[in-house]
Coordinates of C-alpha atoms and ligand atoms in Angstrom, one line a residue:
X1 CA 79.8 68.0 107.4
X2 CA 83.0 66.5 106.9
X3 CA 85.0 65.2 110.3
X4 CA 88.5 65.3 108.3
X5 CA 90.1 65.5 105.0
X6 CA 92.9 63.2 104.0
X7 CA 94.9 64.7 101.6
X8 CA 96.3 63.0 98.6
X9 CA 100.2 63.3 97.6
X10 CA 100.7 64.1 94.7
X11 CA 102.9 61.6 92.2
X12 CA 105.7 64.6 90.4
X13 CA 105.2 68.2 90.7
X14 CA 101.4 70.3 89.8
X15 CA 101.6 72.0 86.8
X16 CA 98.2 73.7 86.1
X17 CA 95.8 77.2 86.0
X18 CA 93.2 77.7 88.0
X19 CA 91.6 81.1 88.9
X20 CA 90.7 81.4 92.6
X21 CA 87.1 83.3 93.7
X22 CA 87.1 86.9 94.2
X23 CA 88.7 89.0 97.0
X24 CA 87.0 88.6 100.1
X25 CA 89.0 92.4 101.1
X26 CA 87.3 93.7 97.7
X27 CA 84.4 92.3 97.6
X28 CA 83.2 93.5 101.6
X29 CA 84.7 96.8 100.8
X30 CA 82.8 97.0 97.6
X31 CA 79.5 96.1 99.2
X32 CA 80.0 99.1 102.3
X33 CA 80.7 101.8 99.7
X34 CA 77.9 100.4 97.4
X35 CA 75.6 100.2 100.1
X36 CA 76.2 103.9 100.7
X37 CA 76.5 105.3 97.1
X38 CA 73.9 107.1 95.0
X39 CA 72.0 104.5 92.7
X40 CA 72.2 100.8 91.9
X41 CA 75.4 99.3 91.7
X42 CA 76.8 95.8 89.8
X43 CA 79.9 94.2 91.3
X44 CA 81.2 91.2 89.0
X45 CA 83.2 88.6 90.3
X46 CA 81.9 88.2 93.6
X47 CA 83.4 86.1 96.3
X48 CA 80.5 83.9 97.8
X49 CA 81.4 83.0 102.0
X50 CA 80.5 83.2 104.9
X51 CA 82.4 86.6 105.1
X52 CA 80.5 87.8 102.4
X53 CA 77.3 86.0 103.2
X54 CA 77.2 87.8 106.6
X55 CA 77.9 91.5 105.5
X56 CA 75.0 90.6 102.5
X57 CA 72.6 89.5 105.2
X58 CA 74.0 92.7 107.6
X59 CA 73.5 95.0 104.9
X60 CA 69.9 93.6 103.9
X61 CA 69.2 93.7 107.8
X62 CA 70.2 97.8 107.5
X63 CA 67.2 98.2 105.1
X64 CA 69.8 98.4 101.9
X65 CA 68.7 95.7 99.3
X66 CA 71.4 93.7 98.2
X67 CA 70.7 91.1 95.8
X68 CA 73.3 87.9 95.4
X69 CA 73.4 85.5 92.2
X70 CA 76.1 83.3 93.5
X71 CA 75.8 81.5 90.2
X72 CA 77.0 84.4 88.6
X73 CA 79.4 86.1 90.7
X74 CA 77.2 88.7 90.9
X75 CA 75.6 91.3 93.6
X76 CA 73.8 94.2 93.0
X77 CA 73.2 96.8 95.6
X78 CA 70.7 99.5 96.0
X79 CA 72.4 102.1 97.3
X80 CA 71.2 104.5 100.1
X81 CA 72.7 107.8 99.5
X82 CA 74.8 107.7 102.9
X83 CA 71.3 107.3 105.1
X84 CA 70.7 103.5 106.4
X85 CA 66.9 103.2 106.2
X86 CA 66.2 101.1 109.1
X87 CA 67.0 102.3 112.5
X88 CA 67.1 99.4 114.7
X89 CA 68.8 96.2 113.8
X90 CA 70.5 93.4 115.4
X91 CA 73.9 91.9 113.1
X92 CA 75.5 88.4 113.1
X93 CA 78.8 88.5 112.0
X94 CA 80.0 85.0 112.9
X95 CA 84.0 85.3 112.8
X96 CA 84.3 88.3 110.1
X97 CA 86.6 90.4 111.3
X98 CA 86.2 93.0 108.2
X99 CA 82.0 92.4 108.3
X100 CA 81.9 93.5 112.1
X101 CA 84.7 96.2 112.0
X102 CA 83.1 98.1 108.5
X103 CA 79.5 97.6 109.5
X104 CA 80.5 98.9 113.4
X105 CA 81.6 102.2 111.6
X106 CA 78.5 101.7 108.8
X107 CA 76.2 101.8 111.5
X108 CA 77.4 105.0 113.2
X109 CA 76.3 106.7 110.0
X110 CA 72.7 105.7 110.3
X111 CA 70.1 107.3 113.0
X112 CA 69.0 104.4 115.7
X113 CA 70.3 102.1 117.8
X114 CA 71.9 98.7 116.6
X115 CA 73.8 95.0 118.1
X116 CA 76.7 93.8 116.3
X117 CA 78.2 90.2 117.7
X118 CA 79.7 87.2 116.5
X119 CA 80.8 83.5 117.4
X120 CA 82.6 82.9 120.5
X121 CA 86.0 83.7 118.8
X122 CA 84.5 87.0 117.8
X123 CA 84.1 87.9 120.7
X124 CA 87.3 87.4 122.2
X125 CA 88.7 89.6 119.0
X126 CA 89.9 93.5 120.0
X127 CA 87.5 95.8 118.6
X128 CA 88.1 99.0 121.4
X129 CA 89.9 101.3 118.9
X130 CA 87.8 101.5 116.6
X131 CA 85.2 102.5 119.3
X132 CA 87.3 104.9 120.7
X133 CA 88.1 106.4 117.7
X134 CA 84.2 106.8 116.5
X135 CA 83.5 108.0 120.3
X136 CA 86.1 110.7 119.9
X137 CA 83.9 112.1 116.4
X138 CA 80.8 112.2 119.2
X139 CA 79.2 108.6 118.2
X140 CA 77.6 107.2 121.5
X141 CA 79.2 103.1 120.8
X142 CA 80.2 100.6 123.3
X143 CA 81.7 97.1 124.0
X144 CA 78.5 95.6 125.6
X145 CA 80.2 93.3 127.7
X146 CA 83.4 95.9 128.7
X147 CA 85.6 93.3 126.9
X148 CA 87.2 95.9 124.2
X149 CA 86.0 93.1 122.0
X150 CA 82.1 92.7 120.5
X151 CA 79.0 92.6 121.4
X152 CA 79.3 96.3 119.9
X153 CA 76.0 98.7 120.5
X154 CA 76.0 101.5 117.9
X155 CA 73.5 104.7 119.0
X156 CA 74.1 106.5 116.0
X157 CA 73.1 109.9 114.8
X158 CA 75.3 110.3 111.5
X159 CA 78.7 111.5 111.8
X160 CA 78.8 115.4 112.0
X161 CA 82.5 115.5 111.7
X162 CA 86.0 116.7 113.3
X163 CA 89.0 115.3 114.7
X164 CA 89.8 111.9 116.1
X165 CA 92.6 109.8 116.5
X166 CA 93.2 105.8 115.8
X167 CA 95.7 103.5 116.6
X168 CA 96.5 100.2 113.9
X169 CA 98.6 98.6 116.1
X170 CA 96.5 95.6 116.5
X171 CA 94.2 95.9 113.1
X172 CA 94.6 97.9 110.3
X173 CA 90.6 97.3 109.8
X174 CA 89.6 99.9 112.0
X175 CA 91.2 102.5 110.1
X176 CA 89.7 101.0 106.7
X177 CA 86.2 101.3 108.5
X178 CA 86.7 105.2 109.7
X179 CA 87.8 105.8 105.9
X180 CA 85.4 104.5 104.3
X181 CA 82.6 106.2 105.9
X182 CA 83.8 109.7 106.5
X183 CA 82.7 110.8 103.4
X184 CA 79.4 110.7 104.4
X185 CA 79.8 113.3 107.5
X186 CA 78.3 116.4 107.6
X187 CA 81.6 117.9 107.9
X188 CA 85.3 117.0 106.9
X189 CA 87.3 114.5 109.3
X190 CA 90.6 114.2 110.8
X191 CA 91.9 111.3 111.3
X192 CA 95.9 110.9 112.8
X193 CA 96.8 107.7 112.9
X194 CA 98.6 106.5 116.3
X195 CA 101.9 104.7 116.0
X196 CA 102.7 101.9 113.3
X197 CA 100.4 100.4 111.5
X198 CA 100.2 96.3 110.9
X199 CA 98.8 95.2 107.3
X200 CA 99.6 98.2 106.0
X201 CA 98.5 97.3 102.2
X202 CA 94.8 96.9 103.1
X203 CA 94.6 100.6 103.4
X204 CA 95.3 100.6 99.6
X205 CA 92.7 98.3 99.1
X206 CA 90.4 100.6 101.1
X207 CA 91.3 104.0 99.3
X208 CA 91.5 101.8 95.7
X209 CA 87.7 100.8 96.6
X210 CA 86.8 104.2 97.3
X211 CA 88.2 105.8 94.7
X212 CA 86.3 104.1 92.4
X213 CA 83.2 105.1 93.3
X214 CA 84.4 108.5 93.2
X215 CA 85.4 109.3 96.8
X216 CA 89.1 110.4 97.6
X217 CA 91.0 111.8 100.5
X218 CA 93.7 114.0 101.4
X219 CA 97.1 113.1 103.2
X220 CA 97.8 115.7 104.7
X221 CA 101.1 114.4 105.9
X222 CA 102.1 110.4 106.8
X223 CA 99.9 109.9 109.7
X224 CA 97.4 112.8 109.5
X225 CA 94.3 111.8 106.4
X226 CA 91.6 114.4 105.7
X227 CA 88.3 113.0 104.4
X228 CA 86.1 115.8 102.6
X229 CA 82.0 115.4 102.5
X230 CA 81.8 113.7 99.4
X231 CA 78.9 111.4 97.5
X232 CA 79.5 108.0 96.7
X233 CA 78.6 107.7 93.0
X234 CA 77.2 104.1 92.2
X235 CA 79.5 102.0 89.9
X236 CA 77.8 100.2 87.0
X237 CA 80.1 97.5 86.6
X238 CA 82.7 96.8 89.3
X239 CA 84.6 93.7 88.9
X240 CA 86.1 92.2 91.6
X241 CA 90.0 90.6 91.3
X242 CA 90.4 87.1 92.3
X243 CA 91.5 87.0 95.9
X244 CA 95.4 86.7 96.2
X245 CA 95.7 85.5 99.6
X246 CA 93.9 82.4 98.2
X247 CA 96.2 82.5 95.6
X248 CA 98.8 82.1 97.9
X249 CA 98.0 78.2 98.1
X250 CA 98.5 77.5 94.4
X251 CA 101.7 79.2 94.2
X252 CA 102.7 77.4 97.2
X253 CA 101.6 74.3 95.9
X254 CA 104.1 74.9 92.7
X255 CA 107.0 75.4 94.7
X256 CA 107.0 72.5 97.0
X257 CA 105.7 70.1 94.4
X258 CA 108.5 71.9 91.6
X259 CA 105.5 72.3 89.3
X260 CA 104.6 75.2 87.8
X261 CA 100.9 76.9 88.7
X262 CA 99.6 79.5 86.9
X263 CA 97.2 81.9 88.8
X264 CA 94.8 83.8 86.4
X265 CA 93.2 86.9 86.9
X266 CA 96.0 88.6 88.5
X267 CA 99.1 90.3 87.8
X268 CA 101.8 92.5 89.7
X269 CA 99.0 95.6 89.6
X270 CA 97.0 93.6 91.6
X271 CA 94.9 96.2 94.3
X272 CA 95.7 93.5 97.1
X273 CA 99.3 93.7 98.7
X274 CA 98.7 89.7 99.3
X275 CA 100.1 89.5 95.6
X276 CA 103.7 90.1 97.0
X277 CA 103.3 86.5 98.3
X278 CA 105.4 85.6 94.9
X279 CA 108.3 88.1 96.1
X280 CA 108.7 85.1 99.4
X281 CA 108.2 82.5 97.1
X282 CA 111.1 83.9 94.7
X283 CA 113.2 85.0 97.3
X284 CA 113.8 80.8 98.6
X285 CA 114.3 80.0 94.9
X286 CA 111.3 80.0 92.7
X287 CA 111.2 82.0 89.5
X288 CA 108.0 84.1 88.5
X289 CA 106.5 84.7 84.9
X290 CA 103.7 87.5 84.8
X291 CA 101.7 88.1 81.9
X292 CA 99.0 90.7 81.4
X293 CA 96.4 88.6 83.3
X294 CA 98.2 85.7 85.2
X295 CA 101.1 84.9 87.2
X296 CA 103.2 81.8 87.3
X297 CA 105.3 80.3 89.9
X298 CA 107.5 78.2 89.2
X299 CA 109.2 75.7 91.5
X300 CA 113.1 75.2 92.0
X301 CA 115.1 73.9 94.9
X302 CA 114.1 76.0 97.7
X303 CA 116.0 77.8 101.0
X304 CA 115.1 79.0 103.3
X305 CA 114.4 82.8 104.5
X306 CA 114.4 85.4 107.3
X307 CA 111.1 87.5 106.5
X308 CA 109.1 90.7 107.7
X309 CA 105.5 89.1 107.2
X310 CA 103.5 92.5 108.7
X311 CA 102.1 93.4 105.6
X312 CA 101.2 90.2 103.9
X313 CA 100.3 88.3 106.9
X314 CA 97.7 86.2 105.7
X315 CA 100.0 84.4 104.1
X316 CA 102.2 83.4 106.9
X317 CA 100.8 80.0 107.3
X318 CA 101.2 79.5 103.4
X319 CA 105.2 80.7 103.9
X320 CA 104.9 78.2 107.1
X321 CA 104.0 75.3 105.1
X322 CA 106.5 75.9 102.0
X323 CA 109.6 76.4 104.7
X324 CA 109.6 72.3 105.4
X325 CA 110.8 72.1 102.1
X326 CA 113.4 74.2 102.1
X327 CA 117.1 73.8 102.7
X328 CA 117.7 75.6 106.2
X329 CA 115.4 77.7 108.6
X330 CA 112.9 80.1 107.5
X331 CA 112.0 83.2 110.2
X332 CA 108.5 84.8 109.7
X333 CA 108.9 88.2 111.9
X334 CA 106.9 91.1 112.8
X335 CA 103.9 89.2 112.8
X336 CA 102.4 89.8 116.6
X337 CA 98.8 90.8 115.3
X338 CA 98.5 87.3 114.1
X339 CA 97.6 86.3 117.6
X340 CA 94.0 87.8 116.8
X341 CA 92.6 86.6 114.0
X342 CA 90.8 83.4 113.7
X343 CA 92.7 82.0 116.0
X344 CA 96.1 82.9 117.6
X345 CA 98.3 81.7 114.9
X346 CA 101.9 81.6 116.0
X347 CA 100.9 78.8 118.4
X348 CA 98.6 77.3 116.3
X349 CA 101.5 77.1 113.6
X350 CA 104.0 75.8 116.4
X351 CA 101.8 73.6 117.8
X352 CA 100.7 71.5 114.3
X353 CA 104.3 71.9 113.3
X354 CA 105.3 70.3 116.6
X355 CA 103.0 67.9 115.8
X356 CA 104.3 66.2 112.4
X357 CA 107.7 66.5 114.8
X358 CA 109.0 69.6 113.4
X359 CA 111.2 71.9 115.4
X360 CA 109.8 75.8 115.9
X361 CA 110.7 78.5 117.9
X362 CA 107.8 81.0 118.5
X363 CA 108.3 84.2 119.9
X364 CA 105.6 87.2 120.8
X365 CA 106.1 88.1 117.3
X366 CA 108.0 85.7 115.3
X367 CA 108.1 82.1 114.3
X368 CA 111.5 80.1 113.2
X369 CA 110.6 76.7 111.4
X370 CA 113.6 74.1 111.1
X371 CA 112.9 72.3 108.3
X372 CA 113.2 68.1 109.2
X373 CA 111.7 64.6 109.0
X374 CA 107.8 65.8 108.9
X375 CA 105.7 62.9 110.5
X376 CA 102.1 61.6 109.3
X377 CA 99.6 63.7 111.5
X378 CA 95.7 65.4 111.8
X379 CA 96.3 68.6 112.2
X380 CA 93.9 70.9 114.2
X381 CA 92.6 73.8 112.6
X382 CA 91.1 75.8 115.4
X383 CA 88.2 77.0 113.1
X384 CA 90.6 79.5 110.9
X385 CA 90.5 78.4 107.1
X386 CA 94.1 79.2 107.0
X387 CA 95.3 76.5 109.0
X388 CA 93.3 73.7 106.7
X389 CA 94.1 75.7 103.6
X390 CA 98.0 75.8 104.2
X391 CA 98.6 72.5 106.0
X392 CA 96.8 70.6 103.2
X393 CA 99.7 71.6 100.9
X394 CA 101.9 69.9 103.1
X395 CA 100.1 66.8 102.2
X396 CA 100.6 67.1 98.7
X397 CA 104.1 65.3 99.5
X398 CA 103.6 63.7 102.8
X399 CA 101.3 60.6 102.9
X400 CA 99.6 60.6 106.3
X401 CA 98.0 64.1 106.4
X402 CA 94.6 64.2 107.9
X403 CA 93.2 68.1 108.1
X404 CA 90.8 67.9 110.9
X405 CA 87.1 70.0 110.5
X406 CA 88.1 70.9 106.5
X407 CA 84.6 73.0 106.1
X408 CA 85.9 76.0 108.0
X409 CA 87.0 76.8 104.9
X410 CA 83.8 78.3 104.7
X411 CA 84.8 81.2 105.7
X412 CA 86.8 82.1 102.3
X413 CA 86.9 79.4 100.2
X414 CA 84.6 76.8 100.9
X415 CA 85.0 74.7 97.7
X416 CA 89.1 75.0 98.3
X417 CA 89.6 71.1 98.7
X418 CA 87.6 70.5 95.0
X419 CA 90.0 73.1 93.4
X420 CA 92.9 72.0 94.9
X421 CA 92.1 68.3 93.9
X422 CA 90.9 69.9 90.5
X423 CA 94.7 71.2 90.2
X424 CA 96.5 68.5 90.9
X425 CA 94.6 66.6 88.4
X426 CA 92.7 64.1 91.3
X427 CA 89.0 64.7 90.7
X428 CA 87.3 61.7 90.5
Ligands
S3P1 O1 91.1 94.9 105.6 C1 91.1 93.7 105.3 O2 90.4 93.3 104.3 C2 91.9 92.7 106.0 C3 93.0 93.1 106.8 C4 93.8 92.2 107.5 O3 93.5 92.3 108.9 P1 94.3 93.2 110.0 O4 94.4 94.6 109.5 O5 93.5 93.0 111.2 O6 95.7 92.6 110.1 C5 93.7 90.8 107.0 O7 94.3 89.9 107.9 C6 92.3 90.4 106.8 O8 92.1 89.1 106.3 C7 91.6 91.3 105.8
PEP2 C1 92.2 87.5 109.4 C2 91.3 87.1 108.4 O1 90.0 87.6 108.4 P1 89.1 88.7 109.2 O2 90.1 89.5 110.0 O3 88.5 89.5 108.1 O4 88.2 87.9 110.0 C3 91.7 86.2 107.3 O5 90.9 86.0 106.4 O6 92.7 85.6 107.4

């Protein structure tokens, strides 16, 4: 275990290709559906994690054989026709927020009784709509400790169907979770979704996911989805797109270094909504150049922006990051439900910008970032792979930048630093 990483500045700007690991939205998605289809199914292009090594071990824990060649970015998984053999089981989901909120609603599909908790941080994250929401379709599931937040006990007895409303104004997981699993109801369900939705683009993802395996649903207006009984038909070969919030880095890395970083593997079409990253980055300057299979940013004198960040959120550390090199302030908005993921991020932003002397002002919502004279610094990551992975790039041009507790990368990307390094041409 590494204490710290110092990162190396770069001498010029990064120009370079590198394709990042697969989707970590895709590839948990994938395995739910897969789990519950009809036959055996292949995913290619696997993102190996510890969000993806937890829903694995989960879903082998549920009786369903899932079998991972990490070598090969490959996973195959046995489906179980919508009924989970085992019916007791006890999941670890360490900080996964889509592992524990898909496998909450997974669970309510299968006949027993079953545990879901997490690390300490896991359990501090808001889990009570999506247990209201499976209570209201007649699924006996609590908050074990009252907390609205896991450890989650699941009685289940399959869903039989009906009416039930969510709301998505802290997660848009929960709703992703409901979806994918009320095909496999007895009956169809109605699901009205409760005020606005945050991360609205994951849902794609979610209905994307399903579709392919033959599963669709019916909106029946804006905020009122139908979900037929329908079989999950096994996919022979499903390959997985790179993940673009990882992405994210690269092309950030191109436009403060005013290199040029190609990203392979993904275009415009892209299923995750993470993609429109490169909109930010051209909007402050940069220009982009797609091609069938890659994208590539590259970097020109930057300024700064006023930007909603709701639906591509996990890349409002990586906008955070870029903004220091930008002429003028750059205002990430609408981005409240940040304050429960990993860790709260507005103040875990303002506090690490603070510290390399950069002025902020954080709101409940919203962060504003005065670009200035950015000071050597270890920055604390608070255990969220988002905070190593973005303030690194900051170190790509200031000397002095020390990211403290570099593995929890883990979580997504644990050989990030190594491709990173590999990019800007500093492996050794
Ligand atoms: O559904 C998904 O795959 C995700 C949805 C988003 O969460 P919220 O909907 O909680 O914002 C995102 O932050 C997370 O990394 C992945
Ligand atoms: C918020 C994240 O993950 P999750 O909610 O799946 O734990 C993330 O990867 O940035």
């Amino acid at each position: 275990m590494l204490k710290t990483y110092q990162v190396k500045p770069v001498t010029g700007s990064i120009e370079g290709t590198i394709r990042p690991p697969g989707s970590k939205s895709i590839t948990n998605r994938a395995l739910i559906v897969a789990a519950l289809a009809e036959g055996t199914t292949q995913l290619t292009g696997v993102l190996d994690s510890q969000d993806t090594q937890v829903m694995i071990e989960s879903l082998n824990r549920l009786g369903i054989n899932v079998k991972h060649d990490p070598e090969k970015c490959t996973i195959l998984v046995e489906g179980c026709a919508g009924k989970i053999p085992q019916s007791t089981a006890s999941l670890w989901l360490e900080n996964s927020g889509t592992s524990i909120r898909f496998l909450t609603a997974l669970c309510a599909t299968g006949t027993g009784e079953y545990i879901l908790d997490g690390n300490a941080r896991m359990r501090e994250r808001p889990i009570q709509h999506l247990v209201e929401a499976l209570k209201q379709l007649g699924v006996d599931v609590v908050c074990e400790n009252d907390t609205g937040c896991p450890p989650v006990r699941v009685k289940g007895n399959g869903l039989s169907g009906g009416e039930t409303a969510i709301s998505g104004s802290v997660s848009s997981q929960y709703l992703s979770a409901l979806l994918m699993v009320a095909a496999t109801a007895e009956n169809p369900i109605t699901i009205s979704i409760q005020g606005k939705m945050v991360s609205k683009p994951y849902l794609e993802i979610t209905l994307g996911v399903m579709a392919q395996f033959g599963v669709t649903i019916d909106r029946i207006q804006p905020s009122v989805w139908r979900i037929h009984p329908q079989t999950y038909r096994r996919s022979i070969a499903y390959d997985i797109e790179p993940d673009a919030s990882a992405a994210s880095y690269f092309f950030a890395a191109a436009a403060i270094t005013g290199g040029s970083v190609t990203v392979e593997g993904l275009n415009q079409d892209a299923l995750q909504g993470d993609i429109n990253f490169i909109r930010v980055l051209e909007d402050m300057g940069c220009n982009i150049e797609q091609s069938r299979n890659s994208i590539t940013v590259h970097g020109c004198p930057l300024k700064g922006i006023d930007v909603d960040m709701n639906d591509i959120s996990d890349t409002a550390q990586t906008l955070a990051a870029v903004a220091l090199f930008a002429e003028g302030p750059t205002s990430i908005r609408n981005v409240g439900h940040i304050r429960h993921k990993e860790t709260d991020r507005l103040t875990a932003i303002a506090n690490e910008l603070k510290r390399m002397g950069i002025k902020v002002e954080e709101t409940e919502d919203s962060i504003t970032i005065y670009p200035g004279e950015i000071h050597s610094a270890t920055i604390e990551t608070y255990d969220d792979h988002r905070m190593a992975m973005s303030f690194a790039l900051v170190g790509l041009k200031v000397p002095g930048i020390v990211i403290a507790d570099p593995d929890c990368t883990i979580k997504t990307y644990p050989h990030f630093f190594a491709d990173l390094e590999k990019l800007c041409g500093q492996s050794s």
